[in-house]
């Protein structure tokens, strides 16, 4: 059983990482393997809607997105972490997630998703909602905690002092571990839910 954690901050070891690392420790205690991908400071371009992934199953831009696709396919759960920039997710992370979710054709049903956000002060719950949208369009159950998953701080030294934020991360990881294990049992007992052929209606009339 494996969880993929994405650090969407340009900083490898600051606030967002502090939240993700608190979760990593709980996953490991629960016997769940973790892989952390740091998107970093390189330019990640946005989706250009070329449709090439529909034919090839991978993004036309061969960068961190394609490099992460296999880890996403293999994982049972994914945690996406972002710093809040202007009450929104970091633009580099948004470009990464748009292309990762759109270009990977594999079925994501019942992979568990969770998002965590870090900020100095404001815009946390708007960013949290924004990130959860990737899961809720993909048949992915969303793990939750005792509060919306956020941590306050401008850097790791401040984030670690947010006792409530750190507890939220531990509770989230425990809930997520339970959900992933329960889903694994459910898949064995019942299989995945039946899928209808997809209906696509564009609102042109
Ligand atoms: C461009 C930019 C915009 C930001 N916008 C906000 C904001 O809207 N609200 C806020 O509380 N903090 C804002 N911050 C501060 C970051 O959210 C905060 O420092 C965060 O903890 C950084 O996470 P990191 O240490 O993992 O990079 C902003 C920082 C930058 C660089």
XYZ file of N, CA and C and ligand atoms in Angstrom:
646
model
N 0.855 -1.197 0.000
C 0.000 0.000 0.000
C 0.888 1.242 0.000
N 0.551 2.175 -0.882
C 1.475 3.300 -1.085
C 0.736 4.637 -1.199
N 1.352 5.660 -0.599
C 0.824 7.020 -0.734
C 1.860 7.875 -1.453
N 1.382 8.631 -2.424
C 2.219 9.599 -3.123
C 1.929 10.975 -2.530
N 2.990 11.670 -2.128
C 2.805 13.027 -1.591
C 3.476 14.017 -2.543
N 2.752 15.054 -2.914
C 3.277 16.058 -3.843
C 3.493 17.355 -3.065
N 4.718 17.833 -3.041
C 4.992 19.141 -2.437
C 4.997 20.186 -3.554
N 3.947 20.974 -3.588
C 3.794 21.973 -4.643
C 4.479 23.294 -4.352
N 5.247 23.352 -3.283
C 5.975 24.595 -2.968
C 7.309 24.613 -3.701
N 7.778 25.800 -4.079
C 9.155 25.852 -4.608
C 10.197 25.540 -3.536
N 9.788 25.636 -2.267
C 10.719 25.343 -1.166
C 10.613 23.867 -0.777
N 11.742 23.193 -0.784
C 11.717 21.743 -0.521
C 11.398 21.407 0.930
N 11.788 22.274 1.856
C 11.736 21.873 3.270
C 11.101 22.906 4.184
N 10.110 23.641 3.711
C 9.535 24.699 4.556
C 8.134 24.322 5.052
N 7.188 25.251 4.966
C 5.885 25.026 5.629
C 5.109 23.842 5.054
N 4.987 23.815 3.734
C 4.187 22.750 3.111
C 4.822 21.401 3.423
N 6.126 21.364 3.300
C 6.847 20.116 3.613
C 6.621 19.706 5.067
N 6.612 20.655 5.969
C 6.429 20.345 7.399
C 5.109 19.595 7.602
N 4.066 20.072 6.919
C 2.758 19.398 7.016
C 2.833 17.998 6.396
N 3.436 17.913 5.224
C 3.501 16.612 4.534
C 4.357 15.618 5.332
N 5.422 16.112 5.903
C 6.319 15.222 6.641
C 5.655 14.682 7.906
N 4.815 15.514 8.538
C 4.072 15.045 9.721
C 3.160 13.877 9.316
N 2.606 13.963 8.119
C 1.757 12.876 7.622
C 2.599 11.644 7.270
N 3.737 11.875 6.649
C 4.614 10.739 6.264
C 4.907 9.853 7.466
N 5.191 10.486 8.615
C 5.553 9.706 9.810
C 4.391 8.798 10.229
N 3.179 9.326 10.147
C 2.004 8.526 10.544
C 1.772 7.388 9.539
N 1.951 7.680 8.251
C 1.784 6.610 7.251
C 2.758 5.475 7.536
N 4.008 5.861 7.810
C 5.018 4.829 8.066
C 4.651 4.006 9.300
N 4.162 4.660 10.357
C 3.710 3.918 11.560
C 2.586 2.934 11.226
N 1.827 3.275 10.186
C 0.692 2.434 9.790
C 1.055 1.439 8.692
N 2.358 1.287 8.438
C 2.817 0.302 7.452
C 2.535 0.693 6.011
N 2.387 1.981 5.772
C 2.098 2.444 4.413
C 3.345 3.116 3.837
N 3.734 2.639 2.660
C 4.913 3.186 1.989
C 4.608 4.603 1.497
N 5.614 5.472 1.495
C 5.392 6.841 1.009
C 6.409 7.198 -0.062
N 5.985 8.050 -0.970
C 6.921 8.648 -1.936
C 6.587 10.126 -2.017
N 7.590 10.956 -1.804
C 7.380 12.412 -1.848
C 7.979 12.961 -3.139
N 7.177 13.666 -3.894
C 7.674 14.335 -5.101
C 7.638 15.829 -4.852
N 8.789 16.471 -5.034
C 8.860 17.925 -4.871
C 8.876 18.539 -6.269
N 7.878 19.349 -6.563
C 7.799 19.906 -7.915
C 8.950 20.869 -8.170
N 9.334 21.609 -7.146
C 10.546 22.409 -7.247
C 10.376 23.749 -7.924
N 11.487 24.243 -8.454
C 11.516 25.616 -8.975
C 11.533 25.670 -10.490
N 11.576 24.506 -11.144
C 11.611 24.519 -12.611
C 10.270 24.976 -13.162
N 10.302 25.542 -14.366
C 9.061 25.960 -15.018
C 8.254 24.723 -15.387
N 6.977 24.732 -15.037
C 6.056 23.668 -15.471
C 4.976 24.377 -16.264
N 4.909 24.105 -17.552
C 3.929 24.873 -18.321
C 2.522 24.317 -18.178
N 1.570 25.152 -18.492
C 0.170 24.757 -18.383
C -0.271 23.908 -19.566
N -1.466 23.332 -19.422
C -2.042 22.513 -20.498
C -2.367 23.407 -21.688
N -2.017 22.951 -22.896
C -2.338 23.732 -24.105
C -3.505 23.097 -24.871
N -4.191 22.155 -24.248
C -5.387 21.531 -24.835
C -5.124 21.020 -26.250
N -3.957 20.400 -26.468
C -3.622 19.895 -27.814
C -4.285 18.549 -28.069
N -4.705 17.867 -26.999
C -5.405 16.584 -27.162
C -4.471 15.420 -27.451
N -3.188 15.669 -27.483
C -2.245 14.603 -27.828
C -2.288 13.460 -26.800
N -2.533 13.789 -25.524
C -2.573 12.742 -24.486
C -3.703 11.752 -24.722
N -4.751 12.196 -25.404
C -5.865 11.287 -25.691
C -5.403 10.142 -26.591
N -4.393 10.437 -27.435
C -3.887 9.409 -28.362
C -2.730 8.621 -27.754
N -1.872 9.306 -27.006
C -0.631 8.648 -26.559
C -0.687 8.188 -25.100
N -1.627 8.718 -24.329
C -1.707 8.374 -22.903
C -0.681 9.100 -22.059
N 0.029 10.057 -22.670
C 0.949 10.878 -21.862
C 0.981 12.300 -22.397
N 1.495 13.206 -21.577
C 1.494 14.614 -21.968
C 2.535 14.880 -23.047
N 2.205 15.813 -23.956
C 3.127 16.177 -25.039
C 4.401 16.816 -24.483
N 4.312 17.436 -23.319
C 5.499 18.037 -22.700
C 6.100 17.007 -21.733
N 7.279 16.546 -22.059
C 7.859 15.436 -21.310
C 8.673 15.969 -20.128
N 7.964 16.300 -19.060
C 8.652 16.879 -17.902
C 8.210 16.164 -16.620
N 8.143 16.890 -15.518
C 7.796 16.301 -14.217
C 6.440 15.594 -14.243
N 5.552 16.034 -15.120
C 4.218 15.415 -15.172
C 4.337 13.954 -15.622
N 4.970 13.731 -16.765
C 5.126 12.345 -17.231
C 5.996 11.536 -16.268
N 6.978 12.202 -15.673
C 7.875 11.496 -14.746
C 7.129 11.036 -13.489
N 6.008 11.689 -13.162
C 5.256 11.343 -11.946
C 4.068 10.423 -12.232
N 3.751 10.232 -13.509
C 2.511 9.527 -13.858
C 2.498 8.090 -13.343
N 3.618 7.393 -13.442
C 3.649 5.995 -13.025
C 3.436 5.882 -11.504
N 4.050 6.792 -10.758
C 3.877 6.787 -9.293
C 2.407 7.048 -8.950
N 1.753 7.899 -9.723
C 0.331 8.179 -9.499
C -0.499 6.927 -9.821
N -0.152 6.263 -10.922
C -0.914 5.063 -11.311
C -0.821 3.988 -10.228
N 0.373 3.843 -9.674
C 0.625 2.768 -8.696
C 0.044 3.033 -7.310
N -0.140 4.307 -6.946
C -0.447 4.612 -5.539
C -1.905 4.300 -5.183
N -2.119 4.084 -3.890
C -3.478 3.875 -3.370
C -4.081 5.188 -2.897
N -3.206 6.156 -2.643
C -3.676 7.466 -2.185
C -2.683 8.533 -2.566
N -3.181 9.765 -2.681
C -2.306 10.877 -3.053
C -2.610 12.069 -2.139
N -1.553 12.704 -1.655
C -1.704 13.929 -0.862
C -1.062 15.054 -1.652
N -1.837 16.098 -1.903
C -1.314 17.245 -2.642
C -1.168 18.408 -1.670
N 0.048 18.941 -1.560
C 0.309 20.056 -0.653
C 0.658 21.308 -1.430
N 0.070 22.422 -1.006
C 0.377 23.685 -1.703
C 0.519 24.840 -0.714
N 1.455 25.742 -0.996
C 1.421 27.026 -0.295
C 0.296 27.860 -0.900
N -0.253 28.755 -0.114
C -1.304 29.640 -0.629
C -0.635 30.856 -1.258
N -0.959 31.102 -2.523
C -0.486 32.304 -3.223
C -1.724 33.082 -3.667
N -1.913 34.254 -3.130
C -3.082 35.086 -3.453
C -4.385 34.286 -3.314
N -4.518 33.646 -2.170
C -5.731 32.881 -1.838
C -6.022 31.767 -2.836
N -4.962 31.232 -3.428
C -5.121 30.173 -4.428
C -3.908 29.248 -4.329
N -3.967 28.132 -5.051
C -2.803 27.236 -5.052
C -1.677 27.847 -5.882
N -0.466 27.439 -5.589
C 0.702 27.864 -6.355
C 0.473 27.526 -7.844
N 0.716 28.494 -8.722
C 0.411 28.317 -10.157
C 1.194 27.162 -10.774
N 2.400 26.940 -10.305
C 3.197 25.826 -10.853
C 2.511 24.498 -10.539
N 1.996 24.398 -9.322
C 1.299 23.168 -8.924
C 0.014 22.993 -9.732
N -0.707 24.064 -9.947
C -1.953 23.975 -10.726
C -1.635 23.485 -12.148
N -0.581 24.030 -12.752
C -0.190 23.588 -14.102
C 0.151 22.092 -14.074
N 0.868 21.687 -13.049
C 1.263 20.279 -12.901
C 0.017 19.389 -12.759
N -0.890 19.770 -11.873
C -2.066 18.919 -11.608
C -3.018 18.874 -12.799
N -3.225 20.014 -13.467
C -4.093 20.016 -14.656
C -3.587 18.970 -15.649
N -2.300 19.016 -15.889
C -1.742 18.117 -16.913
C -1.649 16.684 -16.409
N -1.350 16.494 -15.128
C -1.248 15.127 -14.594
C -2.610 14.430 -14.631
N -3.637 15.108 -14.135
C -4.956 14.485 -14.076
C -5.545 14.313 -15.483
N -5.294 15.271 -16.372
C -5.899 15.202 -17.714
C -5.201 14.178 -18.600
N -3.869 14.098 -18.476
C -3.124 13.254 -19.428
C -3.086 11.788 -19.020
N -3.320 11.486 -17.742
C -3.254 10.082 -17.314
C -4.628 9.448 -17.513
N -4.681 8.523 -18.462
C -5.980 7.940 -18.816
C -6.420 6.839 -17.866
N -5.546 6.406 -16.955
C -5.917 5.259 -16.124
C -7.028 5.621 -15.137
N -7.698 4.562 -14.689
C -8.835 4.737 -13.783
C -8.342 5.115 -12.376
N -8.861 6.207 -11.862
C -8.437 6.676 -10.534
C -9.481 6.349 -9.459
N -10.534 5.633 -9.861
C -11.625 5.343 -8.936
C -11.117 4.683 -7.655
N -11.470 5.257 -6.537
C -11.176 4.736 -5.191
C -9.721 4.905 -4.767
N -8.913 5.616 -5.539
C -7.649 6.089 -4.969
C -8.070 7.204 -4.003
N -7.522 7.226 -2.815
C -7.943 8.242 -1.843
C -7.126 9.519 -2.062
N -7.806 10.656 -2.018
C -7.126 11.939 -2.192
C -7.223 12.787 -0.932
N -6.211 13.608 -0.717
C -6.265 14.605 0.365
C -5.418 15.791 -0.070
N -5.859 16.979 0.316
C -5.042 18.155 0.026
C -4.701 18.833 1.340
N -3.513 19.428 1.388
C -3.105 20.209 2.564
C -2.525 21.522 2.070
N -2.802 22.573 2.831
C -2.384 23.904 2.381
C -1.669 24.639 3.498
N -0.699 25.475 3.114
C 0.029 26.244 4.119
C 0.018 27.707 3.729
N -0.102 28.555 4.728
C -0.114 29.997 4.458
C 0.319 30.753 5.696
N 0.743 31.978 5.444
C 1.058 32.850 6.574
C -0.215 33.172 7.344
N -1.314 33.496 6.591
C -2.502 33.981 7.290
C -3.853 33.649 6.639
N -4.023 33.902 5.333
C -5.372 33.795 4.758
C -5.423 33.059 3.430
N -6.647 32.664 3.043
C -6.855 32.024 1.737
C -6.740 30.512 1.790
N -6.689 29.978 3.015
C -6.443 28.541 3.148
C -7.622 27.701 2.669
N -8.822 28.023 3.136
C -9.926 27.113 2.810
C -10.314 27.227 1.337
N -10.109 28.404 0.718
C -10.387 28.526 -0.729
C -9.423 27.638 -1.515
N -8.170 27.605 -1.076
C -7.157 26.791 -1.769
C -7.417 25.306 -1.545
N -7.832 24.983 -0.334
C -8.183 23.592 0.008
C -9.325 23.110 -0.907
N -10.344 23.935 -1.061
C -11.476 23.572 -1.930
C -11.009 23.389 -3.371
N -10.155 24.300 -3.811
C -9.653 24.253 -5.193
C -8.946 22.911 -5.453
N -8.106 22.502 -4.540
C -7.320 21.282 -4.760
C -8.192 20.027 -4.701
N -9.212 20.047 -3.835
C -10.063 18.855 -3.722
C -10.856 18.584 -5.004
N -10.993 19.598 -5.842
C -11.748 19.417 -7.087
C -11.110 18.375 -8.010
N -9.787 18.250 -7.960
C -9.130 17.239 -8.809
C -9.594 15.836 -8.418
N -9.828 15.623 -7.129
C -10.233 14.285 -6.671
C -11.707 14.029 -6.982
N -12.517 15.058 -6.745
C -13.964 14.816 -6.811
C -14.480 14.742 -8.253
N -13.640 15.019 -9.221
C -14.044 14.775 -10.619
C -13.488 13.432 -11.102
N -12.763 12.739 -10.232
C -12.028 11.543 -10.666
C -12.474 10.268 -9.953
N -13.616 10.303 -9.290
C -14.096 9.105 -8.584
C -13.244 8.757 -7.378
N -12.563 9.770 -6.837
C -11.645 9.528 -5.719
C -12.264 10.004 -4.398
N -12.423 9.123 -3.414
C -12.902 9.567 -2.101
C -11.877 10.514 -1.476
N -12.373 11.506 -0.756
C -11.493 12.501 -0.143
C -11.393 12.227 1.356
N -10.172 12.071 1.838
C -9.964 11.882 3.282
C -10.034 13.240 3.966
N -10.599 13.237 5.167
C -10.704 14.502 5.891
C -10.142 14.356 7.298
N -10.073 15.475 7.998
C -9.458 15.499 9.327
C -10.424 16.135 10.321
N -9.892 16.705 11.388
C -10.729 17.317 12.420
C -11.049 18.775 12.079
N -10.419 19.288 11.037
C -10.605 20.670 10.586
C -10.156 20.673 9.134
N -10.425 21.753 8.383
C -9.902 21.835 7.012
C -8.386 21.806 7.068
N -7.803 21.022 6.147
C -6.386 20.661 6.292
C -5.433 21.811 6.005
N -5.140 22.586 7.033
C -4.272 23.742 6.818
C -3.285 23.909 7.956
N -2.181 24.553 7.620
C -1.161 24.860 8.619
C -0.719 26.308 8.397
N -0.495 27.007 9.507
C -0.088 28.413 9.426
C 1.408 28.549 9.640
N 2.031 29.390 8.825
C 3.459 29.667 9.014
C 4.091 30.084 7.715
N 5.104 30.925 7.823
C 5.798 31.415 6.632
C 6.989 30.543 6.289
N 7.337 29.657 7.207
C 8.475 28.763 6.981
C 8.324 27.574 7.939
N 9.251 26.638 7.845
C 9.136 25.415 8.660
C 9.150 25.730 10.155
N 10.005 26.683 10.549
C 10.131 27.036 11.973
C 8.821 27.555 12.539
N 8.061 28.291 11.729
C 6.758 28.791 12.192
C 5.692 27.692 12.110
N 5.714 26.939 11.024
C 4.671 25.916 10.826
C 4.677 24.897 11.962
N 5.839 24.524 12.391
C 5.935 23.483 13.417
C 5.362 23.976 14.759
N 5.270 25.295 14.911
C 4.686 25.858 16.141
C 3.157 25.869 16.099
N 2.586 25.590 14.927
C 1.121 25.535 14.821
C 0.669 24.149 15.291
N 0.508 24.030 16.604
C 0.176 22.734 17.210
C -1.104 22.144 16.648
N -2.097 23.004 16.419
C -3.368 22.492 15.884
C -3.168 22.023 14.449
N -2.434 22.814 13.661
C -2.164 22.425 12.269
C -1.430 21.098 12.197
N -0.455 20.913 13.054
C 0.318 19.658 13.048
C -0.571 18.474 13.441
N -1.477 18.713 14.405
C -2.390 17.635 14.811
C -3.365 17.292 13.676
N -3.820 18.341 12.974
C -4.714 18.121 11.824
C -4.046 17.171 10.816
N -2.750 17.368 10.610
C -2.019 16.524 9.641
C -1.937 15.077 10.120
N -1.673 14.895 11.410
C -1.582 13.521 11.937
C -2.940 12.833 11.867
N -3.995 13.549 12.250
C -5.347 12.967 12.197
C -5.710 12.626 10.755
N -5.379 13.536 9.854
C -5.667 13.301 8.432
C -4.976 12.025 7.942
N -3.702 11.878 8.305
C -2.958 10.699 7.841
C -3.552 9.417 8.432
N -3.981 9.477 9.702
C -4.588 8.278 10.308
C -5.907 7.955 9.616
N -6.719 8.978 9.366
C -8.004 8.751 8.690
C -7.795 8.228 7.274
N -6.791 8.778 6.625
C -6.520 8.375 5.241
C -6.016 6.931 5.191
N -5.163 6.558 6.149
C -4.659 5.179 6.212
C -5.830 4.215 6.418
N -6.732 4.588 7.323
C -7.903 3.740 7.590
C -8.757 3.590 6.328
N -8.964 4.700 5.644
C -9.798 4.692 4.436
C -9.153 3.838 3.339
N -7.858 3.974 3.164
C -7.189 3.178 2.122
C -7.250 1.693 2.431
N -7.053 1.358 3.716
C -7.108 -0.060 4.099
C -8.530 -0.599 3.937
N -9.508 0.209 4.302
C -10.912 -0.224 4.179
C -11.279 -0.414 2.708
N -10.810 0.489 1.873
C -11.118 0.376 0.439
C -10.454 -0.869 -0.151
N -9.232 -1.169 0.305
C -8.554 -2.378 -0.185
C -9.386 -3.616 0.171
N -9.923 -3.649 1.388
C -10.778 -4.790 1.798
C -12.057 -4.817 0.968
N -12.628 -3.632 0.774
C -13.870 -3.528 -0.008
C -13.675 -3.979 -1.443
N -12.535 -3.630 -2.023
C -12.252 -4.052 -3.405
C -12.168 -5.564 -3.498
N -11.532 -6.170 -2.461
C -11.413 -7.633 -2.449
C -12.790 -8.274 -2.346
N -13.628 -7.711 -1.477
C -14.940 -8.321 -1.212
C -15.935 -8.051 -2.343
N -15.920 -6.830 -2.880
C -16.995 -6.442 -3.816
C -16.504 -6.008 -5.191
N -15.195 -5.772 -5.335
C -14.688 -5.205 -6.589
C -15.038 -3.729 -6.665
N -14.563 -3.089 -7.717
C -14.861 -1.661 -7.886
C -16.306 -1.479 -8.337
N -16.920 -0.327 -8.079
C -18.302 -0.107 -8.521
C -18.423 -0.230 -10.038
N -19.579 -0.690 -10.465
C -19.849 -0.821 -11.899
C -19.757 0.554 -12.558
N -19.266 0.577 -13.806
C -19.147 1.864 -14.511
C -20.059 1.871 -15.726
N -20.834 2.909 -15.865
C -21.647 3.073 -17.077
C -20.773 3.654 -18.172
N -21.167 3.456 -19.407
C -20.489 4.154 -20.490
C -20.713 5.645 -20.286
N -19.671 6.423 -20.470
C -19.739 7.845 -20.116
C -20.625 8.626 -21.081
N -21.470 9.473 -20.528
C -22.287 10.381 -21.335
C -21.668 11.766 -21.227
N -21.416 12.401 -22.349
C -20.866 13.761 -22.318
C -21.833 14.720 -22.971
N -22.416 15.605 -22.197
C -23.337 16.589 -22.787
C -22.743 17.973 -22.564
N -22.390 18.627 -23.657
C -21.888 19.996 -23.555
C -23.091 20.929 -23.598
N -23.056 21.973 -22.809
C -24.259 22.799 -22.669
C -24.354 23.831 -23.786
N -24.667 23.311 -24.998
C -24.765 24.188 -26.151
C -26.213 24.465 -26.502
N -27.126 23.820 -25.849
C -28.541 24.113 -26.068
C -29.332 23.624 -24.872
C 3.393 35.028 -4.363
C 2.982 34.736 -2.953
C 1.680 34.931 -2.558
C 1.265 34.644 -1.257
N -0.045 34.801 -0.936
C -0.447 34.513 0.325
C -1.823 34.601 0.687
O -2.699 34.876 -0.113
N -2.150 34.355 1.983
C -1.211 34.023 2.928
O -1.560 33.849 4.072
N 0.085 33.855 2.594
C 0.488 34.090 1.317
N 1.799 33.897 0.977
C 2.717 33.287 1.968
C 2.812 31.767 1.795
O 1.556 31.160 1.647
C 3.486 31.142 3.006
O 4.763 31.695 3.184
C 3.586 29.610 2.872
O 3.736 29.075 4.130
C 4.750 29.180 2.030
O 4.843 27.758 2.015
P 6.267 27.055 1.805
O 7.112 27.471 2.983
O 6.013 25.603 1.783
O 6.799 27.577 0.510
C 2.215 34.171 -0.311
C 3.557 33.973 -0.712
C 3.941 34.247 -2.001
C 5.377 34.004 -2.409
